[in-house]
Coordinates of C-alpha atoms in Angstrom, one line a residue:
M1 CA 0.4 0.0 -0.1
K2 CA 3.0 2.6 0.8
K3 CA 4.7 1.8 -2.8
I4 CA 0.9 2.4 -4.4
L5 CA 0.4 6.1 -2.2
T6 CA 4.1 7.2 -3.2
L7 CA 4.1 6.2 -6.6
F8 CA -0.3 8.3 -7.3
T9 CA 1.9 11.2 -5.2
I10 CA 5.7 11.5 -7.5
V11 CA 2.7 10.9 -10.5
A12 CA 0.2 13.8 -9.2
L13 CA 3.3 15.8 -8.6
S14 CA 4.7 15.9 -12.0
S15 CA 1.4 16.4 -13.8
F16 CA 0.6 19.5 -11.7
S17 CA 4.4 21.3 -11.5
L18 CA 3.3 21.3 -16.2
I19 CA 0.1 23.3 -15.0
A20 CA 1.0 24.7 -11.8
Q21 CA 1.2 28.2 -14.0
N22 CA -1.7 29.8 -15.2
K23 CA -3.1 33.0 -16.1
D24 CA -3.6 33.6 -12.6
T25 CA -0.3 33.8 -11.6
K26 CA 1.0 35.1 -14.7
K27 CA 1.3 38.5 -13.3
A28 CA 3.4 37.7 -9.8
D29 CA 5.3 35.1 -12.5
K30 CA 6.5 37.4 -14.5
H31 CA 7.9 39.2 -11.5
F32 CA 9.4 36.8 -10.0
N33 CA 11.1 35.4 -13.1
R34 CA 12.9 38.9 -13.2
F35 CA 14.3 39.2 -9.5
E36 CA 11.5 41.0 -8.4
F37 CA 10.7 38.9 -5.5
V38 CA 9.4 41.8 -3.8
E39 CA 6.7 42.8 -5.8
A40 CA 5.8 38.7 -6.5
A41 CA 6.1 38.4 -3.7
E42 CA 3.2 40.5 -2.9
D43 CA 1.3 38.8 -5.9
Y44 CA 1.8 35.8 -4.7
S45 CA 0.3 36.8 -1.1
K46 CA -3.3 38.9 -3.3
L47 CA -4.1 35.5 -4.7
V48 CA -3.5 33.9 -1.6
E49 CA -5.9 37.1 -0.2
N50 CA -8.4 35.8 -2.5
G51 CA -8.9 31.8 -2.4
K52 CA -6.7 31.2 -5.5
G53 CA -3.7 30.1 -2.9
S54 CA -1.9 26.9 -4.4
P55 CA 0.7 24.2 -3.7
Y56 CA 2.7 25.9 -6.6
V57 CA 1.4 29.1 -4.6
Y58 CA 2.9 29.3 -1.7
S59 CA 6.3 27.1 -3.5
Q60 CA 6.5 31.0 -4.9
L61 CA 5.9 32.3 -2.2
A62 CA 8.7 30.1 -0.2
E63 CA 10.9 30.8 -2.9
S64 CA 10.4 34.9 -2.6
Y65 CA 11.1 35.5 1.0
Y66 CA 14.0 33.2 0.7
N67 CA 16.2 34.7 -2.3
V68 CA 15.2 37.8 -0.2
F69 CA 16.2 36.7 3.4
N70 CA 13.1 36.8 4.8
T71 CA 13.4 33.9 7.3
Q72 CA 10.6 34.4 9.3
E73 CA 8.1 34.4 5.9
A74 CA 10.4 31.7 3.7
E75 CA 9.5 29.0 6.5
R76 CA 6.5 30.1 7.0
W77 CA 5.9 29.5 2.6
Y78 CA 8.1 26.4 2.8
A79 CA 5.7 25.0 4.9
K80 CA 2.8 25.3 3.7
A81 CA 4.0 24.0 -0.1
L82 CA 5.4 21.4 1.5
E83 CA 1.7 20.2 3.2
S84 CA 1.4 18.9 -0.3
S85 CA 5.6 18.1 -1.5
D86 CA 7.8 16.3 -0.9
S87 CA 10.9 18.1 -3.2
P88 CA 14.3 17.5 -1.5
E89 CA 15.3 20.9 -1.8
M90 CA 12.8 22.6 -0.6
L91 CA 12.8 20.7 2.3
F92 CA 17.3 21.3 2.6
K93 CA 15.9 25.3 2.5
Y94 CA 12.6 24.5 4.7
S95 CA 15.3 23.2 7.0
Q96 CA 18.0 26.4 7.2
M97 CA 14.8 29.1 7.3
L98 CA 13.6 27.2 11.1
K99 CA 17.4 26.9 11.8
A100 CA 17.4 31.3 11.3
N101 CA 15.2 31.4 13.1
G102 CA 16.3 29.6 15.8
K103 CA 14.1 26.3 15.7
Y104 CA 16.7 24.2 15.7
E105 CA 15.2 20.9 16.7
E106 CA 12.9 20.8 14.0
S107 CA 15.2 22.3 11.7
N108 CA 17.6 18.7 12.5
V109 CA 13.6 16.9 12.4
Q110 CA 13.7 18.0 9.1
M111 CA 17.3 17.2 7.8
A112 CA 16.7 13.9 8.7
K113 CA 13.6 13.9 6.3
F114 CA 15.7 15.3 3.9
A115 CA 19.1 12.7 4.6
E116 CA 16.3 10.1 4.0
M117 CA 15.6 11.3 0.9
R118 CA 19.3 12.3 -0.7
P119 CA 21.6 10.1 1.4
S120 CA 23.7 10.3 -0.5
D121 CA 24.0 14.0 -0.8
D122 CA 27.2 15.6 0.4
R123 CA 24.4 17.6 2.8
A124 CA 22.8 14.9 4.4
I125 CA 26.4 13.1 5.1
A126 CA 27.3 15.9 7.0
F127 CA 24.3 16.4 9.3
K128 CA 25.0 11.8 9.3
K129 CA 27.5 12.4 10.7
N130 CA 27.2 14.8 13.2
P131 CA 23.3 15.5 14.2
D132 CA 23.2 16.6 17.4
Y133 CA 25.6 19.6 16.9
L134 CA 22.4 22.4 17.8
P135 CA 22.0 23.5 21.2
K136 CA 19.7 21.5 22.9
I137 CA 17.8 24.5 23.4
L138 CA 14.1 22.7 25.4
E139 CA 17.2 21.3 27.8
K140 CA 19.5 24.6 27.7
G141 CA 21.3 24.0 31.8
K142 CA 20.4 20.6 32.4
K143 CA 23.3 18.3 31.4
F144 CA 22.2 15.3 32.6
N145 CA 19.7 12.7 32.9
I146 CA 18.5 11.3 37.2
Q147 CA 16.1 8.3 37.1
N148 CA 16.4 6.3 40.4
L149 CA 17.2 3.1 40.7
G150 CA 15.2 0.2 42.0
F151 CA 16.9 -1.5 44.2
N152 CA 17.2 1.4 46.7
T153 CA 15.9 0.3 49.3
E154 CA 14.1 2.9 52.9
Y155 CA 17.9 2.6 54.1
S156 CA 20.6 4.5 52.8
D157 CA 21.6 3.3 49.2
F158 CA 24.8 5.3 47.6
G159 CA 27.7 4.6 45.8
G160 CA 27.6 3.4 42.3
T161 CA 30.7 2.1 40.4
L162 CA 30.6 -0.7 37.5
Q163 CA 33.6 -3.6 37.2
D164 CA 33.3 -7.2 35.1
G165 CA 29.6 -6.2 34.6
K166 CA 28.6 -6.1 39.0
L167 CA 27.4 -2.6 40.4
Y168 CA 29.2 -2.4 43.3
I169 CA 27.0 -0.4 46.2
T170 CA 27.2 0.6 50.0
S171 CA 24.5 -0.5 51.4
A172 CA 22.5 -0.7 54.8
R173 CA 20.2 -2.6 53.9
N174 CA 21.6 -5.4 56.1
T175 CA 20.1 -5.5 58.7
S176 CA 21.2 -8.7 60.9
R177 CA 23.7 -5.5 61.0
K178 CA 23.7 -3.3 64.8
T179 CA 22.4 -0.1 64.6
Y180 CA 23.8 2.8 63.3
G181 CA 22.9 5.7 66.4
W182 CA 24.3 8.8 64.2
N183 CA 21.3 7.7 62.0
E184 CA 19.7 4.2 63.9
E185 CA 20.0 2.6 60.7
P186 CA 21.9 -0.7 60.2
F187 CA 26.0 -0.5 59.6
L188 CA 27.0 0.1 56.3
D189 CA 27.1 -3.0 54.4
I190 CA 30.1 -3.2 50.9
Y191 CA 27.0 -4.7 47.7
E192 CA 27.8 -6.1 44.5
L193 CA 24.2 -6.3 41.9
T194 CA 25.1 -8.2 38.5
K195 CA 23.6 -6.3 35.7
N196 CA 21.4 -8.2 32.9
D197 CA 21.8 -6.9 29.6
D198 CA 17.6 -5.6 29.4
G199 CA 20.0 -3.1 32.1
T200 CA 18.3 -4.1 34.7
Y201 CA 20.1 -5.4 38.0
Q202 CA 19.6 -8.4 40.2
A203 CA 19.3 -8.9 43.5
A204 CA 22.6 -7.3 46.2
A205 CA 24.2 -9.8 47.8
L206 CA 26.9 -8.9 50.0
A207 CA 30.5 -8.3 48.3
G208 CA 32.1 -11.5 50.8
N209 CA 32.5 -11.3 54.3
K210 CA 36.5 -10.7 54.1
V211 CA 35.9 -7.4 52.9
N212 CA 32.5 -6.4 54.8
T213 CA 32.7 -6.4 58.2
K214 CA 30.0 -5.9 61.7
Y215 CA 31.6 -1.8 60.6
H216 CA 30.8 0.9 58.7
E217 CA 32.3 -0.3 54.8
G218 CA 32.1 2.8 51.7
V219 CA 32.3 3.3 48.8
V220 CA 34.3 1.6 46.5
S221 CA 37.2 2.2 43.6
F222 CA 39.7 0.0 41.5
A223 CA 43.1 -0.6 39.6
P224 CA 41.5 -0.7 35.8
D225 CA 42.4 -4.7 35.3
G226 CA 39.9 -5.3 38.2
K227 CA 42.2 -7.5 39.9
T228 CA 43.0 -5.1 43.2
M229 CA 39.8 -3.3 44.7
Y230 CA 40.3 -0.2 47.1
F231 CA 37.2 0.8 49.5
S232 CA 37.3 2.8 53.6
R233 CA 37.0 1.4 56.7
E234 CA 36.1 1.7 60.0
S235 CA 38.9 1.5 62.3
Y236 CA 37.1 0.0 64.9
F237 CA 38.7 -2.5 63.3
E238 CA 41.4 -2.1 64.4
K239 CA 40.6 -2.1 67.7
E240 CA 41.5 2.3 66.7
Y241 CA 39.3 5.2 67.8
E242 CA 39.5 8.4 70.4
R243 CA 37.4 8.8 73.7
D244 CA 35.2 12.0 73.6
S245 CA 36.8 13.7 77.2
I246 CA 33.2 14.2 78.4
T247 CA 31.0 11.7 76.8
N248 CA 33.2 9.0 77.1
Y249 CA 31.3 8.7 73.6
R250 CA 34.2 5.9 71.7
I251 CA 35.0 8.4 68.4
S252 CA 36.6 6.0 64.9
Q253 CA 38.1 6.8 61.8
L254 CA 37.9 6.3 59.0
H255 CA 40.9 4.1 57.2
L256 CA 41.6 3.2 54.2
Y257 CA 41.8 -0.2 52.5
K258 CA 42.9 -2.4 49.5
A259 CA 41.5 -6.3 49.3
T260 CA 42.5 -8.8 45.8
K261 CA 41.2 -10.8 43.2
T262 CA 40.4 -14.2 44.3
S263 CA 38.7 -17.6 43.3
D264 CA 37.3 -17.7 46.6
G265 CA 35.7 -13.3 46.2
W266 CA 37.8 -11.0 47.6
S267 CA 40.2 -11.6 49.6
N268 CA 43.8 -10.4 51.5
V269 CA 42.8 -7.0 52.9
E270 CA 45.4 -5.1 54.1
G271 CA 46.0 -1.0 55.1
F272 CA 48.2 1.1 54.0
P273 CA 50.6 3.3 56.2
I274 CA 49.2 7.2 55.5
N275 CA 46.3 5.8 57.9
S276 CA 45.7 7.6 61.2
E277 CA 44.3 6.9 64.7
N278 CA 44.2 10.4 64.4
Y279 CA 42.6 12.0 60.4
S280 CA 40.0 9.3 58.1
V281 CA 41.6 8.9 54.3
K282 CA 38.5 7.4 52.9
N283 CA 36.6 7.6 49.4
P284 CA 39.1 6.5 46.9
S285 CA 39.6 6.9 42.9
V286 CA 41.7 5.2 41.3
S287 CA 43.5 6.8 38.4
A288 CA 41.9 4.8 33.9
D289 CA 46.0 4.5 34.3
G290 CA 46.1 2.3 38.0
K291 CA 49.2 4.9 38.5
T292 CA 47.2 7.6 41.0
L293 CA 45.0 7.3 43.9
Y294 CA 42.5 10.4 45.3
F295 CA 41.5 10.0 48.1
A296 CA 39.4 12.7 50.2
S297 CA 41.7 12.9 54.2
N298 CA 41.1 15.4 57.0
M299 CA 44.6 14.4 57.9
P300 CA 46.8 17.9 59.1
G301 CA 47.7 20.1 56.9
G302 CA 44.4 20.7 55.3
F303 CA 42.7 24.0 53.8
G304 CA 38.8 22.4 55.4
L305 CA 37.2 20.6 57.3
F306 CA 37.5 17.4 54.1
D307 CA 40.1 18.0 51.8
I308 CA 40.7 16.5 48.6
Y309 CA 44.4 14.4 48.2
K310 CA 46.5 12.3 45.3
A311 CA 49.3 9.7 46.0
S312 CA 50.6 7.1 43.5
I313 CA 50.4 4.2 43.3
N314 CA 54.0 2.8 43.3
D315 CA 54.6 -1.1 41.7
D316 CA 54.5 -3.1 44.8
G317 CA 51.6 -1.4 45.0
T318 CA 52.4 1.1 47.6
L319 CA 52.0 4.5 48.3
G320 CA 53.1 7.2 48.2
E321 CA 53.5 10.5 50.3
P322 CA 49.6 12.4 50.0
E323 CA 49.5 15.3 48.1
N324 CA 47.2 18.4 49.0
L325 CA 44.9 19.1 45.3
G326 CA 45.6 23.2 46.1
Q327 CA 43.4 25.5 46.4
K328 CA 41.6 25.8 43.0
V329 CA 40.5 22.4 44.8
N330 CA 40.0 22.1 48.3
T331 CA 37.6 24.8 50.8
Q332 CA 37.1 25.6 54.0
G333 CA 34.2 23.4 54.1
Q334 CA 34.0 19.3 52.8
E335 CA 35.7 18.5 50.0
M336 CA 35.2 14.6 49.1
F337 CA 33.9 11.9 47.4
P338 CA 36.5 12.3 44.2
F339 CA 35.8 10.5 41.0
I340 CA 38.8 10.9 38.5
S341 CA 37.2 9.6 35.4
S342 CA 39.4 8.7 32.0
N343 CA 39.9 11.9 30.5
N344 CA 41.4 13.5 33.3
T345 CA 38.6 14.6 34.8
L346 CA 38.5 15.5 38.4
Y347 CA 33.9 14.7 40.3
F348 CA 33.4 15.8 43.8
S349 CA 31.8 17.4 46.3
S350 CA 31.7 20.1 48.2
N351 CA 29.9 21.8 50.6
G352 CA 32.7 25.5 50.4
H353 CA 31.8 25.8 46.7
L354 CA 29.4 27.8 45.9
G355 CA 26.4 25.4 45.6
L356 CA 22.6 25.1 44.9
G357 CA 22.9 22.7 48.4
N358 CA 24.5 21.5 51.6
L359 CA 27.4 19.1 49.3
D360 CA 27.7 19.4 45.6
V361 CA 28.7 17.8 42.6
F362 CA 31.6 19.5 41.3
Y363 CA 34.2 19.2 38.1
S364 CA 37.8 20.2 37.5
K365 CA 39.8 19.0 35.0
V366 CA 43.3 18.4 35.6
V367 CA 45.9 19.3 32.7
D368 CA 49.4 18.4 32.8
G369 CA 49.0 17.5 36.7
K370 CA 47.4 21.6 37.9
M371 CA 43.8 21.9 38.3
G372 CA 41.9 23.7 35.8
P373 CA 38.7 26.0 36.7
V374 CA 36.3 24.7 39.5
R375 CA 32.6 24.7 37.7
N376 CA 29.4 23.5 39.5
V377 CA 27.8 20.0 37.1
G378 CA 24.6 21.7 38.0
V379 CA 20.3 20.0 37.9
P380 CA 18.7 17.8 38.3
V381 CA 22.7 16.0 39.3
N382 CA 23.2 18.6 42.4
S383 CA 19.7 19.7 44.2
N384 CA 18.8 21.8 47.5
A385 CA 20.0 18.6 49.4
D386 CA 23.5 16.5 49.3
D387 CA 24.5 15.5 46.2
F388 CA 27.5 13.2 46.1
A389 CA 29.3 9.9 44.9
F390 CA 29.7 10.8 41.0
H391 CA 30.9 8.9 38.7
L392 CA 31.1 8.7 35.0
D393 CA 31.7 7.0 32.4
E394 CA 33.0 9.3 29.9
E395 CA 32.6 6.6 27.1
T396 CA 29.1 5.7 27.8
E397 CA 28.4 9.4 29.7
E398 CA 26.1 6.9 31.6
G399 CA 27.5 7.3 35.5
F400 CA 25.6 6.8 38.7
V401 CA 25.0 9.8 41.5
S402 CA 23.8 9.5 45.1
S403 CA 21.6 12.2 46.9
N404 CA 19.2 12.5 49.6
R405 CA 16.3 14.6 47.9
E406 CA 13.3 14.4 48.1
G407 CA 11.9 11.9 46.2
G408 CA 13.6 8.9 47.7
L409 CA 13.1 5.2 48.7
G410 CA 15.6 5.8 51.0
G411 CA 18.1 7.9 53.6
D412 CA 20.0 8.1 50.0
D413 CA 19.5 6.5 47.4
V414 CA 22.4 5.7 44.2
Y415 CA 20.6 7.8 40.5
A416 CA 21.6 6.5 37.3
I417 CA 22.5 9.5 35.0
K418 CA 22.9 10.1 30.7
K419 CA 25.0 13.0 30.5
L420 CA 23.0 15.0 27.5
Q421 CA 25.0 18.4 26.9
P422 CA 28.9 19.0 27.3
L423 CA 30.0 20.6 30.7
C424 CA 32.3 22.8 30.3
D425 CA 31.4 26.4 30.2
V426 CA 32.2 29.9 29.4
L427 CA 31.8 32.4 30.5
I428 CA 31.6 35.2 28.0
S429 CA 32.0 39.0 28.2
G430 CA 31.5 41.2 25.6
I431 CA 31.8 44.7 26.8
V432 CA 30.6 47.0 23.3
T433 CA 31.7 50.4 22.5
D434 CA 32.3 53.8 20.4
S435 CA 35.0 53.7 19.0
K436 CA 35.8 56.9 18.5
T437 CA 34.5 58.8 21.9
G438 CA 35.1 54.9 23.9
N439 CA 31.8 55.3 25.2
P440 CA 29.6 52.4 26.9
I441 CA 26.7 51.6 23.7
N442 CA 23.3 50.6 25.1
A443 CA 20.9 48.5 23.7
A444 CA 23.2 47.1 21.2
N445 CA 22.0 44.2 19.7
V446 CA 24.7 41.4 20.5
T447 CA 23.7 37.8 18.3
L448 CA 26.2 34.7 19.4
Y449 CA 26.4 32.2 16.7
D450 CA 28.6 28.3 17.3
D451 CA 32.2 27.3 15.7
Q452 CA 29.0 25.6 12.8
G453 CA 27.7 29.2 11.6
N454 CA 24.1 28.1 14.1
M455 CA 22.5 31.4 15.2
I456 CA 22.5 30.6 18.9
L457 CA 21.1 33.5 21.0
S458 CA 20.4 37.4 20.6
K459 CA 20.7 39.4 23.2
V460 CA 21.0 43.4 23.9
T461 CA 23.3 45.5 25.8
N462 CA 22.7 47.1 29.3
S463 CA 23.6 51.1 30.4
D464 CA 27.7 49.7 30.8
G465 CA 27.8 49.0 27.1
T466 CA 27.6 45.0 28.2
V467 CA 26.4 41.8 27.4
E468 CA 27.1 37.8 28.7
F469 CA 26.7 34.9 27.5
I470 CA 27.5 31.1 28.5
V471 CA 29.0 29.0 26.2
E472 CA 30.7 25.1 25.6
C473 CA 34.4 24.6 26.6
G474 CA 37.1 24.6 24.2
K475 CA 34.7 26.2 20.5
Q476 CA 35.1 28.8 19.1
S477 CA 32.3 31.3 18.9
E478 CA 31.1 34.0 17.1
L479 CA 29.6 36.9 18.5
E480 CA 27.6 39.6 15.5
V481 CA 26.6 43.4 16.9
V482 CA 24.6 46.0 15.8
M483 CA 23.4 49.3 16.6
D484 CA 21.8 52.4 14.4
G485 CA 24.3 54.6 13.3
Y486 CA 27.1 52.1 13.5
E487 CA 28.8 49.8 11.2
S488 CA 27.9 46.2 12.1
Q489 CA 30.7 44.3 13.5
K490 CA 31.3 40.1 13.5
V491 CA 33.9 38.9 16.0
T492 CA 35.7 36.2 17.0
V493 CA 35.9 34.3 20.4
S494 CA 38.1 32.5 20.3
A495 CA 38.6 28.6 22.3
S496 CA 38.8 28.8 25.8
E497 CA 38.9 26.5 28.8
E498 CA 39.0 29.5 32.1
E499 CA 36.2 30.8 33.5
E500 CA 35.5 34.1 31.3
E501 CA 36.8 35.2 28.7
E502 CA 36.4 39.1 28.4
V503 CA 35.8 40.5 24.4
S504 CA 35.6 44.2 24.0
I505 CA 33.9 45.3 20.8
M506 CA 34.6 49.1 19.0
L507 CA 31.5 50.1 16.6
D508 CA 33.0 52.6 13.9
P509 CA 30.3 55.1 13.3
I510 CA 28.0 54.1 9.7
E511 CA 29.7 57.0 8.4
V512 CA 33.3 56.1 7.9
I513 CA 32.5 53.8 6.2
V514 CA 31.0 56.1 4.1
G515 CA 33.0 57.5 0.4
P516 CA 32.7 60.1 -2.1
E517 CA 31.9 57.8 -4.7
V518 CA 31.2 54.5 -3.7
V519 CA 29.5 52.9 0.2
N520 CA 32.6 50.9 1.6
L521 CA 31.0 47.5 2.7
N522 CA 33.0 44.7 3.2
P523 CA 32.6 42.3 0.0
I524 CA 29.4 40.5 -0.3
F525 CA 30.6 37.4 -2.1
F526 CA 27.2 35.3 -3.5
E527 CA 28.5 30.8 -3.9
F528 CA 28.7 29.5 -6.7
D529 CA 27.1 29.6 -9.9
K530 CA 23.6 31.2 -7.6
S531 CA 22.0 34.4 -6.7
N532 CA 19.6 33.9 -3.7
I533 CA 21.5 36.7 -0.9
T534 CA 22.9 34.2 2.2
A535 CA 23.4 35.7 5.9
Q536 CA 26.7 37.2 4.9
A537 CA 24.8 39.4 3.0
A538 CA 22.6 40.6 4.2
F539 CA 24.4 40.9 7.4
E540 CA 26.7 43.2 4.8
L541 CA 23.3 44.6 2.6
D542 CA 21.7 45.8 6.5
K543 CA 24.2 48.4 6.7
L544 CA 23.5 49.5 3.6
V545 CA 20.1 50.0 4.1
Q546 CA 20.7 51.6 7.3
I547 CA 22.2 54.4 5.6
M548 CA 19.9 54.4 2.5
N549 CA 17.4 55.7 5.5
K550 CA 20.6 57.8 7.1
Y551 CA 21.2 60.0 3.7
P552 CA 16.4 59.6 2.0
E553 CA 17.6 61.1 -1.2
M554 CA 21.3 59.0 -1.7
V555 CA 21.5 57.8 -5.1
I556 CA 22.8 53.9 -5.0
N557 CA 23.6 51.6 -8.2
A558 CA 24.8 48.0 -7.6
T559 CA 26.9 46.2 -9.5
S560 CA 28.0 42.8 -9.3
H561 CA 30.6 41.0 -10.9
T562 CA 30.9 36.9 -11.3
D563 CA 34.1 35.1 -11.7
S564 CA 35.7 34.2 -15.4
R565 CA 34.5 30.7 -15.0
G566 CA 31.6 29.7 -17.6
S567 CA 30.8 31.6 -20.9
A568 CA 31.3 35.8 -21.1
S569 CA 27.4 35.9 -22.2
Y570 CA 26.8 33.5 -19.3
N571 CA 28.2 35.6 -16.0
E572 CA 26.5 38.7 -18.0
R573 CA 23.4 37.1 -17.3
L574 CA 24.8 35.6 -13.9
S575 CA 25.5 38.7 -12.5
D576 CA 22.8 40.5 -13.6
R577 CA 20.6 37.9 -11.4
R578 CA 22.8 38.9 -9.1
A579 CA 22.6 42.1 -9.3
K580 CA 19.3 42.0 -9.5
T581 CA 18.8 40.3 -7.0
T582 CA 20.6 42.8 -4.0
V583 CA 18.1 45.2 -5.6
Q584 CA 15.3 43.1 -4.0
Y585 CA 16.6 42.7 -1.1
V586 CA 16.7 46.6 -0.1
I587 CA 14.0 47.2 -1.5
S588 CA 12.2 44.9 0.5
K589 CA 13.8 46.5 3.9
G590 CA 11.7 49.8 3.1
I591 CA 13.7 51.4 0.6
D592 CA 12.0 53.4 -2.5
K593 CA 12.8 50.9 -5.7
A594 CA 13.7 54.8 -7.9
R595 CA 16.4 55.0 -5.1
I596 CA 18.8 51.7 -6.1
S597 CA 18.9 49.9 -9.7
G598 CA 21.2 47.4 -10.0
M599 CA 23.2 46.5 -13.1
G600 CA 25.8 43.5 -14.1
K601 CA 29.1 43.3 -15.4
G602 CA 29.4 39.6 -15.7
E603 CA 33.0 39.1 -15.9
N604 CA 35.0 42.3 -17.3
E605 CA 36.3 44.4 -14.7
P606 CA 37.8 40.9 -11.8
K607 CA 38.7 42.1 -9.0
V608 CA 42.0 40.4 -9.1
D609 CA 43.7 39.8 -12.8
C610 CA 44.6 36.1 -12.3
G611 CA 43.3 34.5 -16.1
S612 CA 42.1 30.4 -16.1
N613 CA 44.9 30.3 -13.0
C614 CA 42.7 31.8 -10.5
T615 CA 42.2 30.0 -7.3
D616 CA 38.8 29.2 -5.2
E617 CA 40.1 32.1 -3.3
E618 CA 40.3 34.3 -6.0
H619 CA 37.5 32.9 -7.7
Q620 CA 35.3 34.4 -5.3
M621 CA 37.2 37.8 -4.8
N622 CA 36.0 38.3 -8.3
R623 CA 32.3 37.6 -7.7
R624 CA 31.2 39.9 -5.8
S625 CA 29.1 43.5 -5.4
E626 CA 29.4 46.8 -5.8
F627 CA 27.9 50.4 -4.5
I628 CA 28.3 53.5 -6.3
I629 CA 26.7 56.4 -4.9
V630 CA 25.0 58.1 -7.8
S631 CA 23.8 61.0 -5.6
G632 CA 22.1 62.4 -2.5
G633 CA 25.3 61.4 0.1
P634 CA 27.0 63.2 2.6
Q635 CA 28.7 65.2 0.8
A636 CA 25.8 66.7 -1.6
Q637 CA 23.9 67.6 2.0

């Protein structure tokens, strides 16, 4: 049935295309064929108003607006035309207009359809390689999905480390243990949960009586080969504790241990010399190369209550001297639960850095042994409660976090997480000023573009001339600044790993680009063998529109030039189309058509006289438009 419907549709559209033009569209078609797209759009619109709309009229309306870069109207009419057409090229143009209007997800939907219809098209191939390059607008600021896991109990469950198909957590669910006075829950044990092929987990089982004791055991980490487990245990086991001089209450510490995997499970448990009856060492995390152990401790010499340290793991399994990670990471508060990922990103929990609740998850990139800026992972990983024991597989972008937030099953619960967007952000502060006076410019429109040229967001400057955007680390961006009375500017912001990047943008008063005889715009380039106005061309032509509004008597003659490829007669016709399209764009912005004319010069006046040996760049320089002041310039006033 589907094949029959498809065949019928193709036949119907083919028949329609032969009779699409008729006496009703004759006037509009004449304007369109003369590249008078403003008048053509007016006439096609009148047909729609008079009930004579048709798929042909809708598509012509869309094409008219597309050619003068009226993205809103082009989007509207492409959508209407596509209700009865499956033209791949129309789909592509529709997706471009959606993207130009900031509708990124809708644009991607149309591009996916286009790619399915033309899988060998270069544009389709590029899209398939990176279909999610646009920001997830509806989830902006939400970096992860988070989901409570079904194995949580009414007791405290936390941690989450996958190793050899098993998930290791710490839990107070063992009701055969005596309760702990802190929260009247049983002492904590280490559990194993086997992961099923469908992503669910089998029932939790104790990780063995050599690892677990009647006292607390904490979160675990593994050597790369999976044969050594590092974990924390309460010092009561070693009969090491202090007594409070007033209450006589026994105060234990947490000590660091390792165990080896044998045919009988985990055994050969032994502690490390860095353990002490005077302080705790806990929350181990082994680096991907197995050479460094990160942990938390309140040993003397730190910056706060608990700090994060690292120590080398020697070939014989011993540890080197602990090294504090410094004040960029550690604060006067508590920094705990470090996790070092495979790409050398350190995640940890802290109540000393600015966060949403008590313990929040933060991260810092380790580069050449130095810690980068510390950043908050954000919602929904962090909440107004304690969020800790973060663990992430950088390849699958899946992991775990623990939290005692509302809505859980117990005191602490383990949550599954899935990364949605890159974590690292840079705050771009743009400062817009007058190049002549140095004064800040208020209410300038600033638009942010990504490294693919996609529009992300527009804002206006405040009274200090400042505007701020948040972008992904390591990605190049572009700021486009537009303000009445000034020449528009585009500024590239280089890729950065810093927390903040300040960009100064000086705007020249519009008069500086008006010469005695010409308006000196940046080159307006056309794509090879095409005459439609591009986003780059529209950006420059808007400057001309602004100048002509400032000087209402100004009359302009726009000349268009081609490169030397193609015959001379063809190039004359092509340049004439480009000149007329340029004129139509200016008219579409409200300039009286009597004030601007266009003329094609073909290949007769090249900017670069390179003959038959032109490079692609030289060909592009020769494909240009120039704007001659016929009358009414500043000198005439």
